[in-house]
């Protein structure tokens, strides 16, 4: 397992482009994504038969288009994500497996869409089986199984065990297969995603659970999905996962099943974070440097409306300063906060809301703060809280720099609202 190179706290460029020039051109705050990093992470997973991008991590249609051009397919957790995939050029429905709807419920829109367009469905509840079966008998489905345990980087991203709402509880497998049979649905695949930010300790447990479940269903199984959850480094001390070892463990499970069933079993992986986290940078301008007692604050023009991970999970993101003025190598401890009218709007906080400081270069108003490893669950979780516009998104592809989402205007923010009478 290779050790992550250390993150620097001074950054003048993103993919060879000056941060200050980028910020001047696209405004602040803006997200920048490095296309080369995304392509590299895709290539690292090439041993898997199918790489299915969990687009919830970053669903900009330009990012989806890049994925598609690399042979990656996608999952969709809502009718909105199906729509994005279609606009990005994926074949939707008609039996194509480019876009799979995977969720624990169907809202009415998604059910109608999946049934009428023949979109493959990964069912995460018995109700999904019967609801789809009534409208579209005869289809093939896959089942998302909760094996009874899980693991995640935070309690909020653990998707296994009996306090998780995700998947079909393992001991209800027989009933669910029966329910599928009653509706003429064929269980053709299984899926297990036990959490986001998982590790090897749990992997052999998951593979074993997958094997037992697949054997219990029988030889109708043609695909197994390892789900997502591959961790990526956010700190100097974080290491990269040994992808080859990860693949080998899953591949051994797949081969055992092929041996039992006497036919090929396709092995899918469904990462979100792994493919996009490290590609992303949120660039914001420092608008105030102020003291509160002994504490020094850098207040930037991005808030938790732009990047919610620190306030939601106490997530740590590497940060660096891009100097607009005189550069310095001097550092100091600073708390980094945003513009929102809420004291939790702090990027340097730990789980539980404990505010901490970070050693950062001595910076001034007008310098830029770069929040790194922000390409996964960054923009997609943003909101218009405090009527702040959603940031611009920019794809940097070597020499080429493309605006892939314009910053919202004040009118965009109130679009759809009306005053009665
Ligand atoms: N497959 C399923 C069924 C999932 O629920 C998820 C993530 C993934 C794949 C992709 O997991 P990944 O490879 O990205 O770990 N907002 C949180 C993460 C929530 C993950 C939700 N499901 C965060 O910012 O860390």
JSON list of C-alpha atoms in Angstrom, two decimals, residues 233-372:
[
{"chain": "A", "resi": 233, "resn": "UNK", "atom": "CA", "xyz": [-6.71, 9.90, 1.34]},
{"chain": "A", "resi": 234, "resn": "UNK", "atom": "CA", "xyz": [-7.75, 13.19, 2.95]},
{"chain": "A", "resi": 235, "resn": "UNK", "atom": "CA", "xyz": [-4.81, 13.46, 5.37]},
{"chain": "A", "resi": 236, "resn": "UNK", "atom": "CA", "xyz": [-1.07, 12.95, 5.10]},
{"chain": "A", "resi": 237, "resn": "UNK", "atom": "CA", "xyz": [-1.40, 9.87, 7.29]},
{"chain": "A", "resi": 238, "resn": "UNK", "atom": "CA", "xyz": [-4.06, 8.25, 5.05]},
{"chain": "A", "resi": 239, "resn": "UNK", "atom": "CA", "xyz": [-2.87, 5.56, 2.68]},
{"chain": "A", "resi": 240, "resn": "UNK", "atom": "CA", "xyz": [-4.24, 4.39, -0.65]},
{"chain": "A", "resi": 241, "resn": "UNK", "atom": "CA", "xyz": [-6.20, 1.18, -0.66]},
{"chain": "A", "resi": 242, "resn": "UNK", "atom": "CA", "xyz": [-4.43, -1.73, -2.33]},
{"chain": "A", "resi": 243, "resn": "UNK", "atom": "CA", "xyz": [-6.81, -2.02, -5.28]},
{"chain": "A", "resi": 244, "resn": "UNK", "atom": "CA", "xyz": [-5.26, -5.20, -6.60]},
{"chain": "A", "resi": 245, "resn": "UNK", "atom": "CA", "xyz": [-5.77, -6.96, -3.27]},
{"chain": "A", "resi": 246, "resn": "UNK", "atom": "CA", "xyz": [-9.32, -5.62, -3.10]},
{"chain": "A", "resi": 247, "resn": "UNK", "atom": "CA", "xyz": [-10.02, -6.98, -6.58]},
{"chain": "A", "resi": 248, "resn": "UNK", "atom": "CA", "xyz": [-8.41, -10.36, -5.84]},
{"chain": "A", "resi": 249, "resn": "UNK", "atom": "CA", "xyz": [-10.64, -10.93, -2.80]},
{"chain": "A", "resi": 250, "resn": "UNK", "atom": "CA", "xyz": [-13.77, -10.15, -4.80]},
{"chain": "A", "resi": 251, "resn": "UNK", "atom": "CA", "xyz": [-12.56, -12.09, -7.82]},
{"chain": "A", "resi": 252, "resn": "UNK", "atom": "CA", "xyz": [-12.04, -15.21, -5.71]},
{"chain": "A", "resi": 253, "resn": "UNK", "atom": "CA", "xyz": [-15.66, -14.92, -4.52]},
{"chain": "A", "resi": 254, "resn": "UNK", "atom": "CA", "xyz": [-16.87, -14.48, -8.08]},
{"chain": "A", "resi": 255, "resn": "UNK", "atom": "CA", "xyz": [-14.89, -17.53, -9.25]},
{"chain": "A", "resi": 256, "resn": "UNK", "atom": "CA", "xyz": [-16.31, -19.71, -6.50]},
{"chain": "A", "resi": 257, "resn": "UNK", "atom": "CA", "xyz": [-19.80, -18.72, -7.61]},
{"chain": "A", "resi": 258, "resn": "UNK", "atom": "CA", "xyz": [-18.98, -19.39, -11.26]},
{"chain": "A", "resi": 259, "resn": "UNK", "atom": "CA", "xyz": [-17.75, -22.83, -10.21]},
{"chain": "A", "resi": 260, "resn": "UNK", "atom": "CA", "xyz": [-21.02, -23.55, -8.41]},
{"chain": "A", "resi": 261, "resn": "UNK", "atom": "CA", "xyz": [-23.33, -22.13, -11.07]},
{"chain": "A", "resi": 262, "resn": "UNK", "atom": "CA", "xyz": [-21.43, -23.30, -14.14]},
{"chain": "A", "resi": 263, "resn": "UNK", "atom": "CA", "xyz": [-21.81, -19.96, -15.91]},
{"chain": "A", "resi": 264, "resn": "UNK", "atom": "CA", "xyz": [-19.98, -16.60, -15.91]},
{"chain": "A", "resi": 265, "resn": "UNK", "atom": "CA", "xyz": [-20.72, -14.09, -13.13]},
{"chain": "A", "resi": 266, "resn": "UNK", "atom": "CA", "xyz": [-19.98, -10.45, -13.87]},
{"chain": "A", "resi": 267, "resn": "UNK", "atom": "CA", "xyz": [-18.21, -8.49, -11.12]},
{"chain": "A", "resi": 268, "resn": "UNK", "atom": "CA", "xyz": [-19.24, -4.86, -10.72]},
{"chain": "A", "resi": 269, "resn": "UNK", "atom": "CA", "xyz": [-17.83, -2.12, -8.53]},
{"chain": "A", "resi": 270, "resn": "UNK", "atom": "CA", "xyz": [-19.79, 1.03, -7.71]},
{"chain": "A", "resi": 271, "resn": "UNK", "atom": "CA", "xyz": [-17.49, 3.75, -6.43]},
{"chain": "A", "resi": 272, "resn": "UNK", "atom": "CA", "xyz": [-18.34, 7.39, -6.00]},
{"chain": "A", "resi": 273, "resn": "UNK", "atom": "CA", "xyz": [-15.66, 9.01, -3.87]},
{"chain": "A", "resi": 274, "resn": "UNK", "atom": "CA", "xyz": [-12.73, 7.03, -5.28]},
{"chain": "A", "resi": 275, "resn": "UNK", "atom": "CA", "xyz": [-13.29, 8.30, -8.81]},
{"chain": "A", "resi": 276, "resn": "UNK", "atom": "CA", "xyz": [-13.77, 11.99, -8.07]},
{"chain": "A", "resi": 277, "resn": "UNK", "atom": "CA", "xyz": [-12.74, 13.09, -4.56]},
{"chain": "A", "resi": 278, "resn": "UNK", "atom": "CA", "xyz": [-9.13, 13.89, -5.27]},
{"chain": "A", "resi": 279, "resn": "UNK", "atom": "CA", "xyz": [-9.91, 15.63, -8.55]},
{"chain": "A", "resi": 280, "resn": "UNK", "atom": "CA", "xyz": [-11.80, 18.47, -6.87]},
{"chain": "A", "resi": 281, "resn": "UNK", "atom": "CA", "xyz": [-10.75, 21.84, -5.45]},
{"chain": "A", "resi": 282, "resn": "UNK", "atom": "CA", "xyz": [-13.07, 24.42, -3.93]},
{"chain": "A", "resi": 283, "resn": "UNK", "atom": "CA", "xyz": [-11.44, 27.82, -4.35]},
{"chain": "A", "resi": 284, "resn": "UNK", "atom": "CA", "xyz": [-12.72, 30.65, -2.16]},
{"chain": "A", "resi": 285, "resn": "UNK", "atom": "CA", "xyz": [-11.48, 34.15, -1.42]},
{"chain": "A", "resi": 286, "resn": "UNK", "atom": "CA", "xyz": [-10.44, 35.18, 2.06]},
{"chain": "A", "resi": 287, "resn": "UNK", "atom": "CA", "xyz": [-12.69, 38.15, 2.87]},
{"chain": "A", "resi": 288, "resn": "UNK", "atom": "CA", "xyz": [-11.77, 38.77, 6.49]},
{"chain": "A", "resi": 289, "resn": "UNK", "atom": "CA", "xyz": [-8.90, 37.91, 8.81]},
{"chain": "A", "resi": 290, "resn": "UNK", "atom": "CA", "xyz": [-10.03, 38.60, 12.36]},
{"chain": "A", "resi": 291, "resn": "UNK", "atom": "CA", "xyz": [-9.18, 37.84, 15.94]},
{"chain": "A", "resi": 292, "resn": "UNK", "atom": "CA", "xyz": [-11.67, 36.55, 18.50]},
{"chain": "A", "resi": 293, "resn": "UNK", "atom": "CA", "xyz": [-9.82, 36.50, 21.80]},
{"chain": "A", "resi": 294, "resn": "UNK", "atom": "CA", "xyz": [-6.82, 34.29, 21.20]},
{"chain": "A", "resi": 295, "resn": "UNK", "atom": "CA", "xyz": [-8.27, 32.73, 18.06]},
{"chain": "A", "resi": 296, "resn": "UNK", "atom": "CA", "xyz": [-7.57, 33.89, 14.55]},
{"chain": "A", "resi": 297, "resn": "UNK", "atom": "CA", "xyz": [-10.23, 33.37, 11.88]},
{"chain": "A", "resi": 298, "resn": "UNK", "atom": "CA", "xyz": [-9.89, 33.30, 8.10]},
{"chain": "A", "resi": 299, "resn": "UNK", "atom": "CA", "xyz": [-13.40, 33.97, 6.83]},
{"chain": "A", "resi": 300, "resn": "UNK", "atom": "CA", "xyz": [-13.89, 32.93, 3.23]},
{"chain": "A", "resi": 301, "resn": "UNK", "atom": "CA", "xyz": [-16.71, 33.46, 0.74]},
{"chain": "A", "resi": 302, "resn": "UNK", "atom": "CA", "xyz": [-17.64, 29.74, 0.63]},
{"chain": "A", "resi": 303, "resn": "UNK", "atom": "CA", "xyz": [-19.75, 28.22, 3.39]},
{"chain": "A", "resi": 304, "resn": "UNK", "atom": "CA", "xyz": [-21.40, 24.94, 4.30]},
{"chain": "A", "resi": 305, "resn": "UNK", "atom": "CA", "xyz": [-23.94, 25.78, 1.59]},
{"chain": "A", "resi": 306, "resn": "UNK", "atom": "CA", "xyz": [-21.06, 24.99, -0.79]},
{"chain": "A", "resi": 307, "resn": "UNK", "atom": "CA", "xyz": [-19.32, 22.14, 1.05]},
{"chain": "A", "resi": 308, "resn": "UNK", "atom": "CA", "xyz": [-21.31, 20.45, 3.81]},
{"chain": "A", "resi": 309, "resn": "UNK", "atom": "CA", "xyz": [-18.95, 17.59, 4.73]},
{"chain": "A", "resi": 310, "resn": "UNK", "atom": "CA", "xyz": [-17.18, 19.34, 7.64]},
{"chain": "A", "resi": 311, "resn": "UNK", "atom": "CA", "xyz": [-20.41, 20.45, 9.35]},
{"chain": "A", "resi": 312, "resn": "UNK", "atom": "CA", "xyz": [-22.20, 17.15, 8.67]},
{"chain": "A", "resi": 313, "resn": "UNK", "atom": "CA", "xyz": [-19.49, 14.65, 9.53]},
{"chain": "A", "resi": 314, "resn": "UNK", "atom": "CA", "xyz": [-16.60, 16.70, 10.92]},
{"chain": "A", "resi": 315, "resn": "UNK", "atom": "CA", "xyz": [-14.78, 15.70, 7.75]},
{"chain": "A", "resi": 316, "resn": "UNK", "atom": "CA", "xyz": [-11.21, 16.84, 7.33]},
{"chain": "A", "resi": 317, "resn": "UNK", "atom": "CA", "xyz": [-10.18, 18.38, 4.02]},
{"chain": "A", "resi": 318, "resn": "UNK", "atom": "CA", "xyz": [-6.64, 19.45, 3.20]},
{"chain": "A", "resi": 319, "resn": "UNK", "atom": "CA", "xyz": [-6.41, 23.22, 2.75]},
{"chain": "A", "resi": 320, "resn": "UNK", "atom": "CA", "xyz": [-3.90, 25.49, 1.10]},
{"chain": "A", "resi": 321, "resn": "UNK", "atom": "CA", "xyz": [-3.46, 29.17, 0.40]},
{"chain": "A", "resi": 322, "resn": "UNK", "atom": "CA", "xyz": [-2.93, 30.72, -3.02]},
{"chain": "A", "resi": 323, "resn": "UNK", "atom": "CA", "xyz": [-1.47, 34.19, -2.59]},
{"chain": "A", "resi": 324, "resn": "UNK", "atom": "CA", "xyz": [-2.90, 37.06, -4.59]},
{"chain": "A", "resi": 325, "resn": "UNK", "atom": "CA", "xyz": [-0.54, 39.43, -2.80]},
{"chain": "A", "resi": 326, "resn": "UNK", "atom": "CA", "xyz": [2.98, 38.97, -1.43]},
{"chain": "A", "resi": 327, "resn": "UNK", "atom": "CA", "xyz": [3.69, 35.28, -0.72]},
{"chain": "A", "resi": 328, "resn": "UNK", "atom": "CA", "xyz": [5.14, 34.30, 2.63]},
{"chain": "A", "resi": 329, "resn": "UNK", "atom": "CA", "xyz": [6.39, 31.06, 4.13]},
{"chain": "A", "resi": 330, "resn": "UNK", "atom": "CA", "xyz": [5.37, 32.12, 7.63]},
{"chain": "A", "resi": 331, "resn": "UNK", "atom": "CA", "xyz": [2.53, 30.10, 9.10]},
{"chain": "A", "resi": 332, "resn": "UNK", "atom": "CA", "xyz": [0.01, 30.54, 11.91]},
{"chain": "A", "resi": 333, "resn": "UNK", "atom": "CA", "xyz": [-2.90, 28.68, 13.47]},
{"chain": "A", "resi": 334, "resn": "UNK", "atom": "CA", "xyz": [-6.22, 29.73, 11.94]},
{"chain": "A", "resi": 335, "resn": "UNK", "atom": "CA", "xyz": [-9.84, 28.68, 12.14]},
{"chain": "A", "resi": 336, "resn": "UNK", "atom": "CA", "xyz": [-11.46, 28.69, 8.70]},
{"chain": "A", "resi": 337, "resn": "UNK", "atom": "CA", "xyz": [-15.09, 29.79, 8.52]},
{"chain": "A", "resi": 338, "resn": "UNK", "atom": "CA", "xyz": [-17.59, 30.80, 5.88]},
{"chain": "A", "resi": 339, "resn": "UNK", "atom": "CA", "xyz": [-20.05, 33.66, 5.36]},
{"chain": "A", "resi": 340, "resn": "UNK", "atom": "CA", "xyz": [-23.23, 32.04, 6.67]},
{"chain": "A", "resi": 341, "resn": "UNK", "atom": "CA", "xyz": [-25.22, 33.43, 9.54]},
{"chain": "A", "resi": 342, "resn": "UNK", "atom": "CA", "xyz": [-24.71, 30.33, 11.65]},
{"chain": "A", "resi": 343, "resn": "UNK", "atom": "CA", "xyz": [-21.88, 29.55, 14.04]},
{"chain": "A", "resi": 344, "resn": "UNK", "atom": "CA", "xyz": [-21.49, 26.01, 12.69]},
{"chain": "A", "resi": 345, "resn": "UNK", "atom": "CA", "xyz": [-20.25, 27.43, 9.39]},
{"chain": "A", "resi": 346, "resn": "UNK", "atom": "CA", "xyz": [-16.69, 26.31, 10.09]},
{"chain": "A", "resi": 347, "resn": "UNK", "atom": "CA", "xyz": [-14.55, 24.17, 7.79]},
{"chain": "A", "resi": 348, "resn": "UNK", "atom": "CA", "xyz": [-12.03, 23.29, 10.50]},
{"chain": "A", "resi": 349, "resn": "UNK", "atom": "CA", "xyz": [-14.23, 21.24, 12.81]},
{"chain": "A", "resi": 350, "resn": "UNK", "atom": "CA", "xyz": [-14.27, 17.69, 14.08]},
{"chain": "A", "resi": 351, "resn": "UNK", "atom": "CA", "xyz": [-17.22, 15.30, 14.37]},
{"chain": "A", "resi": 352, "resn": "UNK", "atom": "CA", "xyz": [-19.47, 16.61, 17.14]},
{"chain": "A", "resi": 353, "resn": "UNK", "atom": "CA", "xyz": [-18.92, 20.21, 16.07]},
{"chain": "A", "resi": 354, "resn": "UNK", "atom": "CA", "xyz": [-15.67, 20.82, 17.93]},
{"chain": "A", "resi": 355, "resn": "UNK", "atom": "CA", "xyz": [-13.98, 23.81, 16.35]},
{"chain": "A", "resi": 356, "resn": "UNK", "atom": "CA", "xyz": [-10.26, 23.42, 15.76]},
{"chain": "A", "resi": 357, "resn": "UNK", "atom": "CA", "xyz": [-7.56, 25.44, 14.10]},
{"chain": "A", "resi": 358, "resn": "UNK", "atom": "CA", "xyz": [-5.21, 24.55, 11.28]},
{"chain": "A", "resi": 359, "resn": "UNK", "atom": "CA", "xyz": [-1.62, 25.58, 10.58]},
{"chain": "A", "resi": 360, "resn": "UNK", "atom": "CA", "xyz": [-1.87, 27.69, 7.45]},
{"chain": "A", "resi": 361, "resn": "UNK", "atom": "CA", "xyz": [0.26, 30.32, 5.76]},
{"chain": "A", "resi": 362, "resn": "UNK", "atom": "CA", "xyz": [-0.10, 33.88, 7.04]},
{"chain": "A", "resi": 363, "resn": "UNK", "atom": "CA", "xyz": [-2.71, 35.20, 4.62]},
{"chain": "A", "resi": 364, "resn": "UNK", "atom": "CA", "xyz": [-4.56, 38.40, 3.91]},
{"chain": "A", "resi": 365, "resn": "UNK", "atom": "CA", "xyz": [-7.90, 39.50, 2.55]},
{"chain": "A", "resi": 366, "resn": "UNK", "atom": "CA", "xyz": [-7.80, 38.90, -1.20]},
{"chain": "A", "resi": 367, "resn": "UNK", "atom": "CA", "xyz": [-5.71, 35.73, -0.98]},
{"chain": "A", "resi": 368, "resn": "UNK", "atom": "CA", "xyz": [-7.45, 32.46, -1.88]},
{"chain": "A", "resi": 369, "resn": "UNK", "atom": "CA", "xyz": [-8.09, 29.46, 0.27]},
{"chain": "A", "resi": 370, "resn": "UNK", "atom": "CA", "xyz": [-8.21, 26.15, -1.58]},
{"chain": "A", "resi": 371, "resn": "UNK", "atom": "CA", "xyz": [-10.18, 23.31, 0.01]},
{"chain": "A", "resi": 372, "resn": "UNK", "atom": "CA", "xyz": [-8.80, 20.15, -1.53]}
]
